[in-house]
Structure formats: structure tokens, C-alpha cells
Amino acid sequence: MNKYRCIFQMGLEYALEYRFDFLFSMISCIFPIIIQFFLWSAIYLQPGASIDNGYTYEQMILYTLTAGFVSKLVIGGFEYEINEDIKNGGLNKYLIRPVHYMRYYFFSFLGKKVPSAVILLSAVAITTGVAGIALKTAISPVHILFFLVSLVLALILNFCLMFCIAMYSFWVTDVSKLFGTISIVLVVLSGGVFPMDLFGNVVRTVSHILPFCYTTQFPTDILTGRLSQNAIVSGIAIQLLWIVLLVFIGSLLWKKGLKRFISAGG
Amino acid sequence: MIQVEHLTRNFEYYTKATGLKGSVKNLFHREKLIKEAVKDVSFCVEKGEIIGLLGPNGAGKTTTLKMLSGILFPSSGSARVDGFIPWERKDEFKRKFSIVMGQKNQLWWDLPACDSFYLNKCIFDISDGEYRRTISELSELLDVKDLLNVQVRRLSLGERMKMEILAALIHRPEILFLDEPTIGLDLISQQKIREFLRSYREEHHTTIILTSHYMKDIEELCPRTVIINHGQVVYDGGLLEMNRVMGDKKRLTIKTSAPIDPSCLAPFGTVCSLNGCQATLEIARNNLTQVSSRLLSLLPVEDFTVTDIPIEESVALFYQNR
């Protein structure tokens, strides 16, 4: 286990090495939230508006803020590195060492997450605290605990999802554009922009089966108090199920893909 | 220690005609072509032996090494490295060997080399004491003690290559594959790396396969050479015996006081060059005395030298042939 702790630590060192990049990535997550804030304000606060989508104005703003922070927290980023590894032969260095590639990237991903997680979790805590006072709702410690559990699982789930997508690099040489497209679609599907419930019952039902909304909307809904205890427990079970399934699919793709690896260059 | 039998590896590729027309055509249809990067390569390396793997660019040296280190699957054939089949990628096997690739970076680019070393230490499960001993010994030998804490991307090529070698030796591998470790380095750095490899090998008896385009590397380090061309082994033996295989010839240069008539030289051997009063001939070694004495009596010879055919030229012949 020692080696993966070291990989975790190195990911952390890596994240701290480039301070400005880190700073800007934090700042960049604020803009979409601001845009959405004005958008929802315009929709809800126009004279004579009566909106019946299950969210009050305050709830919607709270959702937007929390989901914005959560989706930034679980987002990948390592898929470009994997693509580079496969395209240009950087994968060599992992293949010749007694280290498990998927686990390597997982622990390095976690390590790189630490600084942003500290900041984003503080942002979530402040948002929740302010909302609690403003809306006069109190969040129970049990829900906070559930939120943290689901957040960790969401992080793992999103990792597995992106790892599987990154494996596509074995079949198509350059997929960085594809990653860009997929990451936008995923943010929407995961409920990072607005809750999927807005689109009616069919979409809601489908989104409850697919893994995507369990990376962002599910933890957000726990924290904003929209879910019953039963729904939370079954949601966590589905998260676990998807993780197991995606780990399996990921390893399968890895094994198949490696047979195609040509270790180009040099 | 290393047995390679009928190892073959094909790559699929496709071509694109120059210009936009070719690109548009490739959008719809790409004809698959097959390149046999390595075909039917067989050789053996004994424990503790060091061999040089030579061959022109694209001959299949790197591909062979990549298969021996399990990075690539072969298309057919077999190989065993210390009893292991490399592409099964057993952890136990990975602890036994190391590969240094002159054209590939294995260190973590944005962190100092010592961080990469430490990660290797953790990955290979090396005790703190042994790790510290190895680092201090090797960084001393390679003369990089002051650079251990500098970001790898800020190092010069020569410094980085030394770090790559150091990183590869942290787990004390029994087998070492060196793929052009001196590529692009200046003469002094090349010399340093050669000296390091020699003294390291004397001490640790590591089995080494070395590829290089610098004949000096091979001459100084490898008593035995395997030459690969077009994916096939074309020579396996000592570098010095290569001449014997190539026809066992000597090169004879004469300088005369009067211009030489080309026709009188022809019966003695192959005329390599003739330039007024100076001529170079290639003749069979066992004819040497006979030819020399007849030449000396026939022509007004002022100067007379006999040399071996330079190794570079013998090797170049192997590169061109077949």
C-alpha cells in the first residue's frame, strides 16, 4: 500500500508545483455559476412569473451554487494524460514497473484533488451555512455525513467513468476533442448545470438509472435536503453498483486496448 | 539469461499522399499496410554478458527491446528473460530488469529527479537504507549530486540522461536494456556514461543489451555484437572479427614517385582509390606478403602502409546489404 500513498503524495506535490494554474482553475469555476445566477434570477424574478418545476428561486440558486462546486470537485482531467501516454508511448514507464495503471492514476488523481477539495469544500460549507440561515432550514449532521460519503463515491465513480472513456485512446489516436465534447455533455447529464428533474418524469427516471447524475446531482440533493433517507441509501447503493461495474469495464478495456498498443516513437 | 527465438512483430500503418487531395482521400479510405518491424530474430545472451545491438534507423532494435521488456506483444515467436515471458508482465519479472530509452523520458517532467527516484523506491519496495546508499553511490559516480533537487525539465540533455540511468538502477536490476543512452550527447558526456556503465557492470555483473549508433560505445563496452537490418539478424559475433567474416581483407596504401598506371594495379586486388601518385587497394589478408613484395619491386614506392578495414565501414556494409 505504501507505493500508492507515495503516488498520492506525488500527485499532491504536482498540484502545488503550479500555483497559478491552480488559482485560475479555481477562478474559472466561478464564472459559470455567476452566469447561471443571473439567468435564474431573470427567469424567476420577472414580473408575473409563476414557475412550477419543484424548485423555488432560493432552492434553485442554492442548487446551482452547490452543484457547481461539487461538479468541479469530482471532475476528471487525467484523461488527457492517459491519451498522451497512449498516443506518444509514455505508457511504457508504467508497463515496466510493478504498478497498476488504473490504481496509479486513481491515487495520483486523488492527490491532485486535495488542494482544490479543501477550497471547494469550504465553499460548499459556506454556501450551506448561509442558505441555512437565510432559508431558516437546518441540515442534520446525518445528512452531512451522507453527503460526504456520497461525495467520495461520486469522485470514485467519475474517475471510473473517465478512465473508461480515456481507454478509447487505444482505438483512436487523438481523442482530446472528444474529451472536450464528452465533458460538456457529462456536466449537463450529471446535473452540474441544472437539476435533471426539470425535464420531466421520463428524463428523471432514466437519469436515475444511468451513472451520470450520481456524480453531481445526487450528493447535491442530499446536502440541499431534497432526498429522504430511503432515497439516499438506495442512491448510495446504486453508486457502489456503478463503481463495481465500471471498474470491471475499465479493466476489460485496458486489457483489450493493450494488445493494440504500439508504443510509438523512439 | 535471455533467449529470443523467431521473434516477429508487424505494425499496421497507412500512408497519405502529399497535400490536401491525399488528406481528403484518406478521410474515406485508408489502405492498411503491414510493416514487419522485426522478423524472425533469434539470439541468446548469457548471464553477465554485455552485447551491442546494432542496426540502421528503423531496423527493429527498439522494437526488439520493447518486446523483451514486455511493453509490446510480439506477432509471433517467443522470448524468455530470466525464465519469464516478458509480455506476461509479472511483477516479479519487472523487478529484475530496467530499460533506459534515450528518446523517451521516464522521469516525471515537472518534479525534481529525486521525487521520481523516491516514487521508484516506493513502487519497487526498497528499504530506506538501501535506497539512500544507492542514491549516494550512483549520484557520486554520475556526478549529479547537486542536481537531484532541480526540476527535470530544467536539466540539460546530458544531465537528464544520467538521471534516467540512475532512476533505472534504483531497484538494482539484474538485466538492463539501454536503448541509445548516449544519443545526442557531447563527446565528454558520452565518455562519462561509458565509463559509468563499465565500472557499474564490473561491480554488479549486470546483463546488458546496449543499442547505439556510436561505434565507440560498442567498441569499448561490448565484446559481442548483434547486427539487425530490416528486422533480421545479419551478424552475431565480435566487432573485431567482423572483418574476417566480410572477406578478411587488408587495406594497402602506396605512394609512388611517379604517377601510377591503373592497369598495372588491377591484378593485385580491388582498387579503392587512385589519385595520381597515391593508390589504395583492398587485398585478401593471406595474399598480403606476396602482393606487397611484387608491388614494391614493380613500382617506385615511396611510402607504404597496411591497415585494417575500419569497423564503421564493415558495419556500414552490413547496413547496406540484404
Coordinates of C-alpha atoms in Angstrom, one line a residue:
Chain A
M1 CA 0.0 0.0 0.0
N2 CA 3.0 2.2 0.6
K3 CA 3.5 2.8 -3.1
Y4 CA 0.1 4.2 -3.6
R5 CA 0.5 6.5 -0.7
C6 CA 3.6 7.8 -2.3
I7 CA 1.8 8.2 -5.7
F8 CA -1.0 10.1 -3.8
Q9 CA 1.6 12.4 -2.3
M10 CA 3.3 13.0 -5.6
G11 CA 0.0 14.0 -7.1
L12 CA -0.4 16.5 -4.3
E13 CA 3.2 17.8 -4.9
Y14 CA 2.3 18.1 -8.5
A15 CA -0.8 20.2 -7.8
L16 CA 1.2 22.5 -5.6
E17 CA 4.0 23.0 -8.1
Y18 CA 2.0 25.2 -10.5
R19 CA 0.3 27.7 -8.2
F20 CA -1.1 30.0 -10.8
D21 CA -2.6 27.2 -12.9
F22 CA -4.3 26.1 -9.7
L23 CA -5.5 29.6 -8.9
F24 CA -7.0 30.1 -12.3
S25 CA -8.7 26.7 -12.4
M26 CA -10.4 27.8 -9.1
I27 CA -11.4 31.2 -10.5
S28 CA -12.7 29.6 -13.8
C29 CA -15.3 27.6 -11.9
I30 CA -16.9 30.8 -10.5
F31 CA -17.9 32.2 -13.9
P32 CA -20.5 29.6 -15.0
I33 CA -22.0 29.9 -11.5
I34 CA -22.3 33.7 -11.9
I35 CA -23.9 33.3 -15.4
Q36 CA -26.4 30.8 -14.0
F37 CA -27.2 33.0 -11.1
F38 CA -28.2 35.9 -13.4
L39 CA -30.1 33.5 -15.7
W40 CA -32.2 32.0 -12.9
S41 CA -32.8 35.4 -11.4
A42 CA -34.0 36.7 -14.7
I43 CA -36.4 33.7 -15.1
Y44 CA -37.7 33.7 -11.6
L45 CA -37.9 37.3 -10.8
Q46 CA -39.6 38.6 -14.0
P47 CA -42.9 40.2 -13.1
G48 CA -45.8 37.8 -13.2
A49 CA -43.6 34.7 -13.4
S50 CA -45.1 31.6 -12.0
I51 CA -42.7 28.7 -12.2
D52 CA -43.7 25.3 -11.2
N53 CA -40.7 23.0 -11.5
G54 CA -40.4 21.9 -7.9
Y55 CA -37.7 24.4 -7.1
T56 CA -38.3 27.8 -5.5
Y57 CA -36.0 30.7 -6.5
E58 CA -33.9 30.2 -3.4
Q59 CA -33.7 26.5 -3.8
M60 CA -32.6 26.9 -7.4
I61 CA -29.8 29.3 -6.5
L62 CA -28.7 27.0 -3.7
Y63 CA -28.7 24.1 -6.1
T64 CA -26.7 26.0 -8.7
L65 CA -24.1 27.0 -6.3
T66 CA -23.7 23.6 -4.6
A67 CA -23.8 21.6 -7.8
G68 CA -21.3 24.0 -9.4
F69 CA -18.8 23.3 -6.6
V70 CA -19.5 19.6 -6.5
S71 CA -19.1 19.1 -10.2
K72 CA -15.8 21.0 -10.1
L73 CA -14.7 18.7 -7.2
V74 CA -15.4 15.4 -9.0
I75 CA -14.2 16.5 -12.4
G76 CA -11.5 14.4 -14.1
G77 CA -8.7 15.9 -16.1
F78 CA -6.4 12.9 -16.1
E79 CA -8.0 11.6 -19.3
Y80 CA -5.8 13.9 -21.3
E81 CA -2.7 12.5 -19.7
I82 CA -3.8 9.0 -20.4
N83 CA -4.4 9.9 -24.0
E84 CA -0.9 11.4 -24.2
D85 CA 0.5 8.2 -22.6
I86 CA -1.1 6.0 -25.2
K87 CA -0.5 8.2 -28.2
N88 CA 3.2 9.0 -27.6
G89 CA 4.3 5.9 -25.7
G90 CA 4.6 7.5 -22.2
L91 CA 2.7 4.4 -21.1
N92 CA 6.0 2.5 -21.3
K93 CA 7.1 3.7 -17.9
Y94 CA 4.1 2.2 -16.2
L95 CA 4.2 -1.1 -18.1
I96 CA 7.7 -1.9 -17.0
R97 CA 7.2 -1.1 -13.3
P98 CA 5.3 -3.2 -10.8
V99 CA 2.5 -0.8 -10.6
H100 CA -1.2 -1.0 -11.6
Y101 CA -2.0 1.7 -14.2
M102 CA -5.6 2.3 -13.1
R103 CA -4.7 2.4 -9.5
Y104 CA -1.8 4.7 -10.2
Y105 CA -4.0 7.2 -11.9
F106 CA -6.6 6.9 -9.2
F107 CA -4.2 7.8 -6.4
S108 CA -2.5 10.4 -8.4
F109 CA -5.9 11.9 -9.2
L110 CA -6.9 11.9 -5.5
G111 CA -3.6 13.6 -4.6
K112 CA -4.0 16.3 -7.2
K113 CA -7.5 16.9 -5.9
V114 CA -6.5 17.7 -2.3
P115 CA -5.9 21.5 -2.7
S116 CA -9.0 22.1 -4.7
A117 CA -11.1 19.9 -2.5
V118 CA -10.1 21.9 0.5
I119 CA -11.2 25.2 -1.2
L120 CA -14.3 23.8 -2.8
L121 CA -15.5 22.0 0.4
S122 CA -15.1 25.3 2.3
A123 CA -17.1 27.0 -0.4
V124 CA -19.8 24.3 -0.1
A125 CA -19.8 24.7 3.7
I126 CA -20.2 28.5 3.5
T127 CA -23.0 28.2 0.9
T128 CA -24.8 25.6 3.0
G129 CA -24.3 27.7 6.2
V130 CA -25.6 30.9 4.6
A131 CA -28.5 29.1 3.0
G132 CA -29.4 27.5 6.3
I133 CA -29.6 30.9 7.9
A134 CA -31.4 32.7 5.0
L135 CA -33.9 29.9 4.4
K136 CA -34.2 29.0 8.0
T137 CA -33.6 25.3 7.3
A138 CA -31.2 23.3 9.4
I139 CA -29.2 20.5 7.9
S140 CA -28.8 17.5 10.2
P141 CA -25.3 16.0 10.9
V142 CA -26.6 12.7 9.5
H143 CA -27.2 14.4 6.1
I144 CA -23.7 16.0 6.2
L145 CA -22.3 12.5 6.8
F146 CA -24.3 11.1 4.0
F147 CA -23.2 13.9 1.8
L148 CA -19.6 13.3 2.4
V149 CA -19.9 9.5 1.8
S150 CA -21.8 10.1 -1.4
L151 CA -19.2 12.8 -2.5
V152 CA -16.3 10.3 -2.1
L153 CA -18.3 7.7 -4.0
A154 CA -19.1 10.3 -6.7
L155 CA -15.4 11.1 -7.0
I156 CA -14.6 7.4 -7.5
L157 CA -17.5 6.9 -9.8
N158 CA -16.5 9.9 -12.0
F159 CA -12.9 8.6 -12.1
C160 CA -14.0 5.2 -13.3
L161 CA -16.3 6.8 -15.9
M162 CA -13.5 9.0 -17.3
F163 CA -11.0 6.1 -17.1
C164 CA -13.3 4.0 -19.4
I165 CA -13.7 6.9 -21.8
A166 CA -9.9 7.5 -21.8
M167 CA -9.4 3.9 -22.8
Y168 CA -10.9 4.9 -26.2
S169 CA -7.4 6.3 -26.9
F170 CA -6.2 2.8 -27.7
W171 CA -8.6 2.6 -30.7
V172 CA -8.5 6.2 -31.9
T173 CA -5.2 8.0 -31.8
D174 CA -6.2 11.5 -30.8
V175 CA -9.3 11.9 -28.7
S176 CA -8.7 15.2 -27.0
K177 CA -11.5 16.9 -28.9
L178 CA -13.8 14.0 -28.0
F179 CA -12.9 14.6 -24.3
G180 CA -13.9 18.2 -24.6
T181 CA -17.3 17.3 -26.1
I182 CA -17.9 14.5 -23.6
S183 CA -17.0 16.6 -20.6
I184 CA -19.6 19.2 -21.6
V185 CA -22.3 16.6 -22.1
L186 CA -21.3 14.9 -18.9
V187 CA -21.6 18.1 -16.9
V188 CA -25.1 18.6 -18.2
L189 CA -26.2 14.9 -17.7
S190 CA -24.7 14.8 -14.2
G191 CA -26.9 17.8 -13.2
G192 CA -23.9 20.1 -12.8
V193 CA -25.7 22.9 -14.7
F194 CA -29.3 22.4 -13.6
P195 CA -31.1 19.6 -11.9
M196 CA -32.2 16.8 -14.3
D197 CA -35.7 16.8 -12.7
L198 CA -36.6 19.9 -14.7
F199 CA -37.0 17.8 -17.8
G200 CA -39.9 15.8 -16.6
N201 CA -40.5 12.3 -15.3
V202 CA -39.1 10.3 -18.2
V203 CA -35.7 12.1 -18.0
R204 CA -35.7 11.8 -14.3
T205 CA -36.4 8.1 -14.3
V206 CA -33.7 7.5 -17.0
S207 CA -31.2 9.7 -15.2
H208 CA -31.8 7.7 -12.0
I209 CA -30.7 4.6 -13.8
L210 CA -27.6 6.0 -15.6
P211 CA -24.5 6.7 -13.6
F212 CA -24.1 10.3 -14.5
C213 CA -26.3 12.1 -12.1
Y214 CA -24.7 10.2 -9.2
T215 CA -21.6 12.2 -9.7
T216 CA -23.1 15.6 -9.0
Q217 CA -26.8 15.9 -8.6
F218 CA -27.1 13.1 -6.1
P219 CA -24.6 14.5 -3.5
T220 CA -26.1 18.0 -4.1
D221 CA -29.6 16.8 -3.5
I222 CA -28.5 15.2 -0.2
L223 CA -27.0 18.4 1.1
T224 CA -29.9 20.6 0.0
G225 CA -32.2 18.2 1.8
R226 CA -34.3 17.1 -1.1
L227 CA -33.9 13.4 -0.5
S228 CA -35.5 11.1 2.0
Q229 CA -33.3 8.7 4.0
N230 CA -34.5 5.8 1.9
A231 CA -33.7 7.5 -1.3
I232 CA -30.2 8.4 0.0
V233 CA -29.4 4.8 1.0
S234 CA -30.7 3.4 -2.3
G235 CA -28.8 6.1 -4.2
I236 CA -25.5 5.2 -2.4
A237 CA -26.2 1.5 -3.3
I238 CA -26.5 2.5 -7.0
Q239 CA -23.3 4.5 -6.8
L240 CA -21.5 1.4 -5.5
L241 CA -23.0 -0.8 -8.1
W242 CA -21.9 1.5 -10.9
I243 CA -18.4 1.7 -9.5
V244 CA -18.1 -2.0 -9.5
L245 CA -19.4 -2.3 -13.0
L246 CA -17.2 0.5 -14.4
V247 CA -14.1 -0.9 -12.7
F248 CA -14.8 -4.1 -14.4
I249 CA -15.4 -2.5 -17.8
G250 CA -12.4 -0.3 -17.4
S251 CA -10.1 -3.3 -16.7
L252 CA -11.6 -5.1 -19.6
L253 CA -11.0 -2.2 -22.0
W254 CA -7.4 -1.8 -20.6
K255 CA -6.6 -5.5 -21.3
K256 CA -8.1 -5.3 -24.8
G257 CA -6.5 -2.0 -25.6
L258 CA -3.0 -3.0 -24.5
K259 CA -3.0 -5.6 -27.3
R260 CA -3.3 -2.7 -29.7
F261 CA -0.7 -0.5 -28.0
I262 CA 2.2 0.2 -30.4
S263 CA 4.4 2.4 -28.1
A264 CA 5.0 4.8 -30.9
G265 CA 8.2 6.9 -31.3
G266 CA 11.8 6.1 -30.4
Chain B
M1 CA 19.6 -15.5 -19.3
I2 CA 17.9 -14.1 -22.4
Q3 CA 16.7 -16.4 -25.2
V4 CA 15.0 -14.9 -28.2
E5 CA 13.5 -17.3 -30.8
H6 CA 11.9 -16.3 -34.1
L7 CA 10.6 -13.1 -32.7
T8 CA 8.4 -11.2 -35.1
R9 CA 6.4 -8.1 -34.8
N10 CA 4.3 -6.4 -37.5
F11 CA 2.8 -2.9 -37.4
E12 CA -0.2 -1.7 -39.4
Y13 CA 0.1 1.7 -40.9
Y14 CA -1.2 3.7 -43.7
T15 CA 0.2 6.4 -46.0
K16 CA -1.1 9.8 -47.1
A17 CA -0.2 11.4 -50.4
T18 CA 1.2 14.9 -50.2
G19 CA -1.3 17.7 -50.0
L20 CA -5.0 18.2 -49.4
K21 CA -6.0 15.7 -52.0
G22 CA -4.3 12.9 -50.2
S23 CA -5.9 14.1 -46.9
V24 CA -9.4 14.1 -48.4
K25 CA -8.9 10.7 -49.9
N26 CA -7.7 9.4 -46.5
L27 CA -10.9 10.7 -44.9
F28 CA -12.8 8.0 -46.7
H29 CA -10.5 5.2 -47.3
R30 CA -7.2 4.2 -45.7
E31 CA -5.4 1.4 -47.2
K32 CA -3.8 -0.7 -44.5
L33 CA -0.2 -1.7 -45.0
I34 CA 1.9 -4.0 -42.9
K35 CA 5.4 -3.4 -41.9
E36 CA 7.5 -6.2 -40.5
A37 CA 9.5 -4.2 -37.9
V38 CA 11.1 -7.4 -36.5
K39 CA 11.1 -10.6 -38.4
D40 CA 12.4 -13.9 -37.2
V41 CA 15.0 -12.6 -34.8
S42 CA 16.8 -15.1 -32.7
F43 CA 19.8 -14.7 -30.3
C44 CA 20.9 -15.6 -26.8
V45 CA 22.5 -13.6 -24.1
E46 CA 24.4 -15.3 -21.2
K47 CA 24.2 -14.2 -17.6
G48 CA 26.5 -11.3 -17.0
E49 CA 27.2 -10.8 -20.7
I50 CA 27.0 -7.4 -22.4
I51 CA 26.0 -7.3 -26.0
G52 CA 25.7 -4.5 -28.5
L53 CA 22.6 -4.4 -30.7
L54 CA 23.5 -2.5 -33.9
G55 CA 21.4 -1.6 -36.9
P56 CA 20.4 1.4 -39.0
N57 CA 17.4 3.5 -38.1
G58 CA 14.2 1.6 -38.3
A59 CA 16.0 -1.8 -38.3
G60 CA 13.9 -3.0 -35.4
K61 CA 16.3 -2.6 -32.4
T62 CA 14.0 -0.6 -30.2
T63 CA 11.0 -2.8 -31.1
T64 CA 13.0 -5.9 -30.1
L65 CA 13.9 -4.2 -26.8
K66 CA 10.3 -3.2 -26.2
M67 CA 9.2 -6.8 -26.7
L68 CA 11.9 -8.0 -24.3
S69 CA 10.7 -5.6 -21.7
G70 CA 7.1 -6.6 -22.2
I71 CA 5.9 -3.2 -23.5
L72 CA 4.9 -4.8 -26.8
F73 CA 3.3 -8.1 -27.6
P74 CA 5.1 -9.9 -30.5
S75 CA 3.2 -11.0 -33.6
S76 CA 4.8 -14.4 -33.3
G77 CA 7.9 -16.1 -31.9
S78 CA 9.0 -16.4 -28.3
A79 CA 11.4 -14.9 -25.8
R80 CA 12.4 -15.7 -22.3
V81 CA 14.2 -13.3 -20.0
D82 CA 15.5 -15.0 -16.9
G83 CA 12.8 -17.6 -17.3
F84 CA 10.0 -15.1 -17.7
I85 CA 7.9 -14.4 -20.8
P86 CA 8.2 -10.6 -20.8
W87 CA 4.8 -9.7 -22.2
E88 CA 3.0 -11.6 -19.4
R89 CA 4.3 -8.6 -17.3
K90 CA 4.7 -10.4 -14.0
D91 CA 5.6 -8.1 -11.1
E92 CA 8.4 -10.5 -10.2
F93 CA 9.9 -10.0 -13.7
K94 CA 9.5 -6.2 -13.6
R95 CA 11.7 -6.2 -10.5
K96 CA 14.5 -7.9 -12.4
F97 CA 15.1 -5.6 -15.3
S98 CA 15.2 -2.0 -16.3
I99 CA 15.1 -0.2 -19.6
V100 CA 16.5 3.2 -20.4
M101 CA 15.3 4.8 -23.6
G102 CA 17.4 7.7 -24.8
Q103 CA 14.5 9.1 -26.7
K104 CA 11.9 8.7 -24.1
N105 CA 11.5 10.3 -20.8
Q106 CA 10.7 8.1 -17.8
L107 CA 11.1 10.8 -15.2
W108 CA 8.3 13.0 -14.0
W109 CA 8.9 16.1 -16.0
D110 CA 7.6 18.7 -13.7
L111 CA 9.2 17.5 -10.5
P112 CA 12.8 17.2 -9.4
A113 CA 14.5 13.9 -10.2
C114 CA 14.7 13.0 -6.5
D115 CA 10.9 12.8 -6.4
S116 CA 10.9 10.4 -9.3
F117 CA 13.6 8.3 -7.6
Y118 CA 11.6 8.3 -4.4
L119 CA 8.5 7.1 -6.3
N120 CA 10.5 4.3 -7.8
K121 CA 11.8 3.4 -4.4
C122 CA 8.2 3.1 -3.2
I123 CA 7.0 1.2 -6.3
F124 CA 9.8 -1.3 -6.1
D125 CA 9.6 -1.6 -2.3
I126 CA 13.2 -0.7 -1.5
S127 CA 14.2 -0.1 2.1
D128 CA 15.2 3.4 3.2
G129 CA 18.8 2.4 3.9
E130 CA 19.4 0.6 0.6
Y131 CA 17.8 3.5 -1.3
R132 CA 20.0 6.1 0.4
R133 CA 23.1 4.0 -0.3
T134 CA 22.2 3.6 -3.9
I135 CA 21.4 7.2 -4.5
S136 CA 24.6 8.5 -2.8
E137 CA 26.8 5.9 -4.6
L138 CA 25.3 6.4 -8.1
S139 CA 24.9 10.2 -7.9
E140 CA 28.6 10.4 -6.9
L141 CA 29.6 8.1 -9.8
L142 CA 27.5 10.0 -12.3
D143 CA 28.4 13.4 -10.8
V144 CA 24.9 14.7 -10.4
K145 CA 24.7 15.2 -6.7
D146 CA 23.9 18.9 -6.9
L147 CA 21.1 18.4 -9.5
L148 CA 18.9 16.0 -7.6
N149 CA 16.5 18.7 -6.5
V150 CA 16.2 20.5 -9.8
Q151 CA 13.0 20.2 -11.9
V152 CA 13.7 17.6 -14.6
R153 CA 12.5 19.9 -17.4
R154 CA 15.2 22.4 -16.4
L155 CA 18.1 19.9 -16.8
S156 CA 20.3 19.6 -19.9
L157 CA 20.0 16.5 -22.1
G158 CA 23.2 15.0 -20.7
E159 CA 22.2 15.6 -17.1
R160 CA 18.7 14.2 -17.7
M161 CA 20.2 11.1 -19.3
K162 CA 22.3 10.5 -16.2
M163 CA 19.2 10.9 -14.1
E164 CA 17.3 8.4 -16.3
I165 CA 20.1 5.9 -15.9
L166 CA 20.1 6.5 -12.1
A167 CA 16.3 6.0 -11.9
A168 CA 16.6 2.8 -13.8
L169 CA 19.2 1.4 -11.4
I170 CA 17.4 2.1 -8.1
H171 CA 16.0 -1.4 -7.8
R172 CA 19.4 -2.9 -8.8
P173 CA 18.1 -4.8 -11.8
E174 CA 19.9 -7.9 -12.9
I175 CA 19.2 -7.1 -16.5
L176 CA 19.5 -3.8 -18.2
F177 CA 18.3 -2.7 -21.6
L178 CA 19.9 0.5 -22.8
D179 CA 18.4 2.0 -26.0
E180 CA 20.7 4.6 -27.3
P181 CA 21.6 6.0 -23.9
T182 CA 24.2 8.4 -25.5
I183 CA 22.1 9.8 -28.2
G184 CA 22.6 13.5 -28.8
L185 CA 25.2 13.8 -26.1
D186 CA 28.5 15.6 -26.5
L187 CA 31.8 13.6 -26.5
I188 CA 32.6 14.1 -22.9
S189 CA 29.2 13.1 -21.7
Q190 CA 29.2 10.1 -23.9
Q191 CA 32.6 9.2 -22.4
K192 CA 31.3 9.7 -18.9
I193 CA 28.3 7.4 -19.4
R194 CA 30.5 4.7 -21.0
E195 CA 32.9 4.9 -18.0
F196 CA 30.0 4.7 -15.7
L197 CA 28.5 1.7 -17.4
R198 CA 31.8 -0.1 -17.4
S199 CA 32.5 0.4 -13.8
Y200 CA 29.0 -0.3 -12.8
R201 CA 29.0 -3.6 -14.7
E202 CA 32.3 -4.7 -13.3
E203 CA 30.9 -4.3 -9.8
H204 CA 27.4 -5.7 -10.2
H205 CA 27.8 -8.1 -13.1
T206 CA 24.6 -6.9 -14.8
T207 CA 23.4 -8.5 -18.0
I208 CA 23.2 -5.7 -20.6
I209 CA 21.9 -5.2 -24.1
L210 CA 23.0 -1.9 -25.5
T211 CA 22.0 -0.2 -28.7
S212 CA 23.8 2.8 -30.0
H213 CA 24.8 4.5 -33.3
Y214 CA 28.1 5.5 -31.9
M215 CA 30.6 2.7 -32.7
K216 CA 32.8 3.9 -29.9
D217 CA 30.1 2.8 -27.3
I218 CA 30.0 -0.6 -28.8
E219 CA 33.8 -0.9 -29.3
E220 CA 34.6 0.0 -25.7
L221 CA 31.8 -1.9 -23.9
C222 CA 30.6 -4.8 -26.0
P223 CA 32.8 -7.8 -26.9
R224 CA 29.9 -9.2 -28.8
T225 CA 27.6 -7.5 -31.3
V226 CA 24.4 -8.5 -32.9
I227 CA 23.5 -6.5 -36.1
I228 CA 19.9 -6.3 -37.2
N229 CA 18.9 -5.0 -40.5
H230 CA 15.4 -4.9 -42.0
G231 CA 14.2 -6.7 -38.9
Q232 CA 16.6 -9.6 -39.3
V233 CA 19.8 -10.7 -37.6
V234 CA 22.6 -10.3 -40.1
Y235 CA 25.6 -10.7 -37.9
D236 CA 26.3 -12.1 -34.5
G237 CA 29.8 -12.1 -33.2
G238 CA 32.7 -9.9 -32.1
L239 CA 33.1 -6.5 -33.6
L240 CA 36.8 -7.2 -34.4
E241 CA 36.0 -10.5 -36.1
M242 CA 33.6 -8.8 -38.4
N243 CA 36.3 -8.0 -40.9
R244 CA 37.1 -11.7 -41.2
V245 CA 33.5 -12.5 -41.9
M246 CA 33.4 -9.8 -44.5
G247 CA 36.2 -11.4 -46.5
D248 CA 39.2 -10.9 -44.3
K249 CA 40.7 -8.1 -46.1
K250 CA 43.5 -5.6 -45.5
R251 CA 43.8 -2.2 -46.9
L252 CA 47.1 -1.2 -48.6
T253 CA 48.0 2.4 -49.4
I254 CA 51.0 3.2 -51.5
K255 CA 52.6 6.5 -52.6
T256 CA 55.0 6.5 -55.5
S257 CA 57.4 9.0 -57.1
A258 CA 55.7 8.8 -60.5
P259 CA 52.0 8.6 -61.5
I260 CA 50.6 5.1 -61.3
D261 CA 49.2 3.3 -64.3
P262 CA 45.7 2.0 -63.3
S263 CA 46.0 -1.2 -65.4
C264 CA 49.1 -2.4 -63.5
L265 CA 47.3 -2.3 -60.2
A266 CA 44.1 -4.2 -61.2
P267 CA 45.6 -7.8 -61.0
F268 CA 46.5 -7.3 -57.3
G269 CA 43.1 -6.6 -55.8
T270 CA 40.2 -4.1 -55.7
V271 CA 41.4 -0.6 -56.3
C272 CA 39.5 1.6 -53.8
S273 CA 41.0 4.9 -54.9
L274 CA 43.7 6.1 -57.3
N275 CA 44.8 9.7 -57.3
G276 CA 47.9 10.3 -59.3
C277 CA 50.8 9.1 -57.2
Q278 CA 48.6 7.6 -54.4
A279 CA 46.5 4.5 -54.5
T280 CA 44.6 2.4 -52.1
L281 CA 44.0 -1.3 -52.6
E282 CA 41.9 -3.9 -50.8
I283 CA 43.5 -7.3 -50.8
A284 CA 42.9 -10.6 -49.1
R285 CA 44.9 -11.0 -45.9
N286 CA 46.7 -14.2 -46.9
N287 CA 48.0 -12.5 -50.1
L288 CA 49.5 -9.6 -48.2
T289 CA 53.2 -10.6 -48.3
Q290 CA 53.1 -11.7 -51.9
V291 CA 51.3 -8.6 -53.2
S292 CA 53.5 -6.2 -51.2
S293 CA 56.8 -7.6 -52.4
R294 CA 55.6 -7.6 -56.0
L295 CA 54.3 -4.1 -55.7
L296 CA 57.5 -2.9 -54.2
S297 CA 59.6 -4.3 -57.0
L298 CA 57.2 -3.2 -59.7
L299 CA 56.6 0.4 -58.7
P300 CA 58.8 3.3 -57.4
V301 CA 57.1 3.1 -53.9
E302 CA 58.0 5.9 -51.5
D303 CA 55.5 5.2 -48.8
F304 CA 53.7 2.0 -47.9
T305 CA 51.0 1.4 -45.2
V306 CA 48.8 -1.5 -44.3
T307 CA 45.6 -1.0 -42.3
D308 CA 42.6 -3.0 -41.2
I309 CA 39.3 -2.1 -42.8
P310 CA 37.7 0.4 -40.3
I311 CA 34.9 -1.1 -38.2
E312 CA 32.5 1.6 -39.3
E313 CA 32.9 0.5 -42.9
S314 CA 32.3 -3.2 -42.2
V315 CA 29.2 -2.2 -40.2
A316 CA 28.0 0.0 -43.0
L317 CA 28.3 -2.9 -45.4
F318 CA 26.0 -4.9 -43.2
Y319 CA 23.6 -2.0 -43.1
Q320 CA 23.5 -1.7 -46.9
N321 CA 23.5 -5.4 -47.8
R322 CA 20.4 -7.6 -47.9

